[in-house]
Amino acid sequence: MNDKFIPLLFAGDINVYSVARAFHEEYGIKPFVYGKYPTGPCYKSKIMHYSANPRADEQDTFLELVLGFANDHKDQEILLVGCGDSYVQLISANKDRLPENVIAPYIPIDMMNNLIHKEKFYDMCEKAGVDYPNTFVHKKELGHDFRLPFEAPFIIKPSNGIEYWRNPFATQKKVYKADTRQELDEILDDIYGAGYEDSIIIQDFIPGDDTFMRVLTNYSDKNGKVKMMCLGHVLLEEHTPHGIGNHAVIITEHNETVEAQFKQLLESMNYIGFSNFDIKYDTRDGKYKVFEINTRQGRSNFYVTGAGANVAKCLVEDYVEDKPMEENFVRRKNLWLVVPKKVAFTYIKPEEYKKEMKELFAAGKWVNPLYYAVDNGLGRRLKLFKSQMGHYVKFKKYLGK
């Protein structure tokens, strides 16, 4: 047990459970966690101290929780980690208000706001030579009076995700696909009609199913040097309206060209901390094209820990132990999934990937982050079982098998 530092995590989903598990596996520590609700993957967990506060993601409550915790543990370093966009933004925006014993490994808020705003992010990619899909930026005042430089189908998503979810409506989705111009116009009307005011990204649809997707997770040390990169080949995503694009099955892979491209992008802006990119391979020109950056570890971050690059260890070596980090560009193949095996084999189409999955299962090179041997209380196991069974229903509803 290490009593020099305490991890203080914010969120209540798979992301935060995965980070908490990484700390517990590596250091035997039970992180303290604040989330909004007394449910989800953290419910009745024995590897963390979880507290629910429905206003945890609001400025005043968030700051009160962090300052109070830091004051109660004055003699220890507090490693503050956000596991959702709103929490990461709150940490970055309040860095100047945090006491000396709180470590907040995040970029400045102005830089963060520019990066998570998709329109501004694509401008940075353009300058750095990083490929992204053909894109048209729609402003509210344009209405339906605009011409697109590419044909349907179209992908539609808000530039400002945080502002978008503050304006809910009945048909709201994380990302939309429109097969006609009329359908596109109707989606724009729905989004702006709900009160959203920022720009909307309209993109050329890159052909291919979930298996054409990649996820790249990186850690940049406090000097802005990329020290860890782990590329994941996505084999299956969720397809619910609010969960579309969330990873369900990943196999790690290695691609020096892709990694070099994003390493250069991160180091050119002197980025620090975790970053996470969603990427899709375009067979039409053989390029890997980025959709967005998350200024944190992603929801699927345990695919990195499972492949041997423990995400908690990155933070502790860099900030707590203050020692030079060795470069670790992950090459070890490992399978990560958060759905039942049968769901994975049913909805992943290419036989070559099913064969690879079977080999990794047989070799014991796989992990579901939610199933942790030391965290197996009855209440938790029952809730996990119910959640896992729910995937059969969701995938059948949205993918039709």
XYZ file of C-alpha atoms in Angstrom:
401
model
C 0.000 0.000 0.000
C 1.350 3.413 -1.016
C 0.333 6.208 1.378
C 2.337 8.989 -0.281
C -0.512 9.920 -2.617
C -4.266 9.442 -2.984
C -6.064 9.210 -6.338
C -9.204 11.367 -6.399
C -11.320 10.470 -9.418
C -14.490 12.008 -10.838
C -17.229 10.157 -12.816
C -19.269 6.996 -12.385
C -18.934 5.045 -15.622
C -16.683 2.392 -17.195
C -13.966 5.002 -17.676
C -13.595 5.755 -13.967
C -13.946 2.113 -12.950
C -11.127 1.219 -15.350
C -8.845 3.931 -13.957
C -9.653 2.911 -10.381
C -8.869 -0.698 -11.234
C -5.544 0.375 -12.775
C -4.576 2.103 -9.507
C -5.710 -0.880 -7.450
C -3.848 -3.416 -9.600
C -0.591 -1.471 -9.662
C -0.447 0.024 -6.156
C -3.062 -1.730 -4.017
C -4.783 1.627 -3.550
C -8.504 2.238 -3.229
C -9.096 5.577 -4.975
C -11.716 7.994 -3.727
C -14.348 8.550 -6.412
C -17.137 11.079 -6.823
C -19.894 10.456 -9.363
C -23.387 11.786 -9.834
C -25.412 8.658 -9.202
C -25.378 5.655 -6.783
C -25.435 3.177 -9.670
C -23.373 2.003 -12.636
C -20.027 0.121 -12.700
C -18.862 1.709 -9.440
C -21.935 0.535 -7.522
C -20.937 -1.573 -4.483
C -17.340 -1.772 -5.682
C -14.751 -2.926 -3.141
C -11.769 -1.356 -4.957
C -12.745 2.279 -4.368
C -14.439 4.641 -1.957
C -17.375 5.819 -4.071
C -19.651 8.718 -3.164
C -22.613 9.954 -5.187
C -23.403 13.646 -5.495
C -25.926 14.684 -8.183
C -24.202 18.062 -8.526
C -20.627 16.782 -8.691
C -20.170 18.158 -12.214
C -21.234 21.701 -11.272
C -18.575 24.331 -10.599
C -19.328 25.199 -6.974
C -19.949 21.622 -5.824
C -16.955 20.262 -7.686
C -14.600 22.834 -6.181
C -16.060 22.309 -2.715
C -15.487 18.545 -2.973
C -11.884 18.873 -4.172
C -10.890 21.597 -1.706
C -12.514 19.767 1.185
C -10.786 16.514 0.301
C -7.402 18.223 -0.092
C -7.814 19.923 3.281
C -8.663 16.607 4.948
C -5.476 15.039 3.501
C -2.994 17.916 3.834
C -0.003 15.618 4.323
C -0.559 13.638 1.117
C -0.452 14.450 -2.565
C -3.847 14.262 -4.257
C -3.748 12.985 -7.831
C -6.862 14.523 -9.377
C -8.194 12.662 -12.418
C -11.281 13.447 -14.497
C -12.963 10.585 -16.338
C -15.505 12.573 -18.329
C -15.370 15.752 -20.433
C -17.198 17.983 -17.947
C -14.903 16.936 -15.077
C -11.756 17.384 -17.152
C -12.898 20.871 -18.098
C -13.626 21.702 -14.451
C -10.176 20.545 -13.356
C -8.457 22.562 -16.074
C -10.554 25.687 -15.423
C -9.827 25.552 -11.673
C -6.110 24.719 -11.727
C -5.217 28.122 -10.265
C -7.625 27.583 -7.359
C -6.258 24.210 -6.270
C -3.971 23.896 -3.211
C -0.338 22.804 -3.540
C -0.979 19.201 -2.547
C -3.341 18.663 -5.531
C -1.775 17.419 -8.772
C -3.864 18.274 -11.853
C -2.141 16.813 -14.964
C -4.094 18.775 -17.577
C -3.528 21.376 -20.279
C -4.687 25.012 -19.798
C -8.417 25.585 -20.231
C -8.084 27.796 -23.339
C -6.109 25.089 -25.122
C -8.586 22.448 -23.985
C -11.581 24.417 -25.249
C -9.946 24.813 -28.652
C -9.154 21.122 -28.928
C -12.546 19.748 -27.913
C -14.288 22.193 -30.247
C -14.240 20.119 -33.438
C -14.119 23.059 -35.843
C -10.991 24.459 -34.162
C -9.473 20.984 -33.802
C -9.721 20.373 -37.551
C -7.945 23.688 -38.161
C -5.045 22.379 -36.039
C -5.041 19.092 -37.961
C -4.905 20.999 -41.235
C -1.821 22.911 -40.104
C -0.113 19.783 -38.733
C -0.826 17.640 -41.796
C -3.063 15.167 -39.926
C -5.760 13.643 -42.132
C -9.452 14.100 -41.294
C -12.680 13.536 -43.273
C -13.899 16.056 -45.853
C -15.697 18.570 -43.665
C -18.209 21.405 -43.968
C -18.793 23.650 -40.946
C -22.429 24.730 -40.699
C -23.454 27.889 -38.846
C -26.988 28.414 -37.592
C -27.496 31.529 -39.707
C -26.962 29.521 -42.911
C -30.227 27.657 -42.426
C -30.764 25.420 -45.462
C -29.005 27.836 -47.825
C -25.660 26.107 -48.382
C -24.029 23.730 -50.859
C -21.882 20.796 -49.774
C -18.626 19.836 -51.546
C -19.413 16.115 -51.244
C -22.365 13.791 -51.779
C -24.524 11.829 -49.313
C -24.402 9.943 -47.049
C -23.409 12.559 -44.468
C -22.190 12.388 -40.875
C -23.528 15.154 -38.610
C -22.261 16.062 -35.135
C -22.039 19.204 -32.971
C -18.772 21.116 -32.790
C -19.333 21.692 -29.084
C -20.387 18.419 -27.448
C -20.759 19.809 -23.930
C -23.070 22.625 -25.063
C -25.003 20.185 -27.258
C -25.949 17.871 -24.377
C -27.142 20.873 -22.356
C -29.991 21.209 -24.856
C -31.770 17.826 -24.881
C -34.515 16.819 -27.308
C -36.435 13.630 -28.097
C -34.423 12.443 -31.120
C -31.014 13.523 -29.786
C -28.060 11.341 -30.788
C -24.331 11.505 -30.221
C -23.685 11.315 -33.978
C -26.088 11.234 -36.933
C -25.932 9.659 -40.360
C -28.125 11.157 -43.094
C -28.668 9.382 -46.406
C -30.298 12.369 -48.132
C -30.079 16.159 -48.112
C -33.658 16.380 -46.808
C -32.747 14.164 -43.859
C -29.696 16.341 -43.163
C -31.808 19.525 -43.123
C -34.275 17.941 -40.690
C -31.444 16.969 -38.313
C -30.038 20.511 -38.394
C -33.502 21.903 -37.590
C -33.875 19.511 -34.634
C -30.486 20.427 -33.151
C -30.802 24.207 -33.507
C -34.487 24.080 -32.566
C -33.555 22.621 -29.162
C -31.480 25.702 -28.326
C -27.987 24.735 -29.486
C -26.207 27.817 -30.904
C -22.695 26.688 -31.870
C -21.554 25.300 -35.224
C -22.356 21.822 -36.542
C -19.894 19.573 -38.364
C -21.102 17.909 -41.573
C -18.707 15.305 -42.967
C -18.272 12.946 -45.856
C -19.189 9.444 -44.653
C -16.182 7.128 -44.739
C -17.415 3.695 -45.904
C -16.907 0.615 -43.766
C -18.350 -0.966 -40.623
C -17.044 -0.754 -37.054
C -13.950 -2.812 -37.955
C -12.567 0.140 -39.935
C -12.310 2.186 -36.733
C -9.205 2.740 -34.623
C -8.641 4.322 -31.220
C -5.309 5.828 -30.203
C -4.545 6.529 -26.536
C -1.444 8.506 -25.558
C 0.310 9.897 -22.516
C 2.428 13.052 -22.783
C 4.662 13.826 -19.810
C 4.810 17.165 -18.009
C 7.492 18.319 -20.472
C 5.175 17.761 -23.430
C 6.913 14.619 -24.727
C 4.805 11.628 -25.774
C 5.885 8.679 -23.626
C 3.113 6.138 -24.201
C 1.019 5.299 -27.256
C -1.396 2.410 -27.656
C -3.342 1.887 -30.862
C -6.505 -0.164 -30.725
C -8.314 -1.795 -33.645
C -12.012 -1.412 -32.913
C -14.037 -4.474 -33.930
C -17.413 -3.506 -32.500
C -19.108 -0.344 -31.245
C -22.359 0.331 -29.445
C -25.270 1.519 -31.586
C -27.761 3.037 -29.131
C -28.642 6.714 -29.841
C -26.656 8.076 -26.875
C -23.948 5.402 -26.948
C -23.215 5.234 -30.664
C -19.482 5.109 -31.232
C -18.697 3.799 -27.735
C -16.259 0.921 -28.086
C -17.437 -2.593 -27.281
C -14.557 -4.761 -28.568
C -10.913 -3.766 -29.271
C -7.742 -5.634 -30.213
C -4.483 -3.739 -29.773
C -2.288 -3.277 -32.834
C 0.783 -1.273 -33.842
C 1.196 1.174 -36.725
C 4.360 3.279 -36.743
C 3.086 5.666 -39.431
C -0.096 6.535 -37.549
C 1.716 6.837 -34.223
C 4.408 9.119 -35.684
C 1.762 11.404 -37.180
C -0.084 11.912 -33.904
C 3.106 12.095 -31.838
C 4.189 15.038 -33.972
C 0.772 16.706 -33.571
C 0.807 16.389 -29.762
C 4.400 17.516 -29.316
C 3.959 20.465 -31.690
C 1.369 21.933 -29.312
C 3.265 20.957 -26.135
C 0.333 18.855 -24.989
C 0.469 17.221 -21.515
C -1.480 14.355 -19.963
C -3.689 11.749 -21.595
C -5.164 12.170 -25.060
C -7.419 9.912 -27.040
C -8.197 9.993 -30.772
C -11.040 8.381 -32.725
C -9.799 7.424 -36.203
C -11.232 5.619 -39.251
C -9.397 3.942 -42.097
C -10.555 5.154 -45.516
C -10.110 2.451 -48.171
C -10.700 5.019 -50.928
C -7.314 6.664 -50.412
C -5.599 4.397 -47.863
C -5.478 7.100 -45.167
C -6.317 7.028 -41.454
C -8.596 10.005 -40.735
C -9.200 11.458 -37.294
C -12.678 12.394 -36.045
C -11.907 14.045 -32.718
C -9.639 14.278 -29.705
C -10.605 13.571 -26.100
C -8.411 15.559 -23.715
C -8.345 12.628 -21.302
C -8.077 8.849 -21.321
C -11.016 7.370 -23.208
C -13.926 5.339 -21.913
C -12.177 2.188 -23.173
C -8.849 3.034 -21.482
C -8.438 -0.414 -19.915
C -7.515 -1.802 -23.335
C -4.235 0.044 -22.681
C -3.753 -1.286 -19.146
C -4.736 -4.766 -20.308
C -2.015 -4.650 -22.963
C 0.633 -3.893 -20.340
C 0.766 -0.074 -20.179
C -0.990 0.655 -16.885
C -2.557 4.135 -17.178
C -2.219 4.857 -13.443
C 1.497 4.107 -13.591
C 1.968 6.834 -16.231
C 0.601 9.482 -13.866
C 2.416 8.240 -10.769
C 5.844 7.929 -12.428
C 5.540 11.378 -13.978
C 4.061 13.424 -11.134
C 4.431 11.546 -7.845
C 7.752 9.764 -8.325
C 9.021 12.552 -10.617
C 11.266 10.258 -12.610
C 12.099 10.238 -16.324
C 9.658 8.026 -18.186
C 10.733 5.480 -20.750
C 8.996 5.462 -24.113
C 6.396 2.721 -24.351
C 4.672 2.372 -27.721
C 2.603 -0.732 -27.045
C 3.126 -3.732 -29.315
C 1.589 -6.478 -27.198
C -1.603 -7.912 -28.697
C -4.533 -8.136 -26.300
C -8.323 -8.282 -26.551
C -10.592 -5.897 -24.610
C -14.374 -6.163 -24.496
C -17.277 -4.911 -22.378
C -19.991 -7.093 -23.906
C -20.619 -10.853 -23.581
C -18.480 -13.049 -25.829
C -21.540 -14.274 -27.714
C -22.534 -10.686 -28.565
C -19.024 -10.046 -29.880
C -19.000 -13.127 -32.109
C -22.553 -12.489 -33.334
C -22.102 -8.882 -34.458
C -18.485 -8.821 -35.659
C -18.697 -9.878 -39.297
C -15.208 -10.590 -40.743
C -14.133 -14.174 -40.047
C -10.461 -13.162 -39.807
C -11.186 -11.132 -36.677
C -13.303 -13.869 -35.121
C -10.380 -16.255 -35.626
C -8.007 -13.792 -33.973
C -10.396 -13.324 -31.069
C -10.643 -17.085 -30.508
C -6.850 -17.331 -30.405
C -6.574 -14.521 -27.862
C -9.302 -15.998 -25.682
C -7.546 -19.375 -25.787
C -4.217 -17.792 -24.840
C -5.758 -15.852 -21.949
C -4.838 -12.539 -23.616
C -8.111 -10.750 -23.011
C -9.882 -8.655 -20.400
C -13.299 -7.281 -19.535
C -12.427 -4.429 -17.139
C -15.695 -4.777 -15.236
C -14.855 -8.299 -14.049
C -12.119 -8.072 -11.440
C -11.529 -11.079 -9.183
C -11.133 -9.048 -5.980
C -14.299 -7.050 -6.670
C -16.851 -9.834 -6.730
C -19.465 -8.995 -4.110
C -22.903 -10.512 -4.692
C -24.703 -7.196 -5.213
C -22.157 -6.075 -7.758
C -22.193 -9.427 -9.588
C -25.983 -9.369 -9.893
C -25.975 -5.826 -11.269
C -23.193 -6.692 -13.721
C -25.087 -9.747 -14.916
C -28.190 -7.662 -15.583
C -26.126 -5.044 -17.411
C -24.350 -7.627 -19.557
C -27.625 -9.330 -20.484
C -28.944 -5.943 -21.551
C -26.412 -5.896 -24.404
C -28.235 -8.781 -26.107
C -31.393 -6.664 -26.191
C -29.660 -3.443 -27.295
C -27.662 -4.998 -30.116
C -30.649 -6.939 -31.406
C -32.766 -3.777 -31.381
C -30.264 -1.605 -33.252
C -28.398 -4.140 -35.415
C -31.266 -6.552 -35.942
C -29.972 -10.069 -35.235
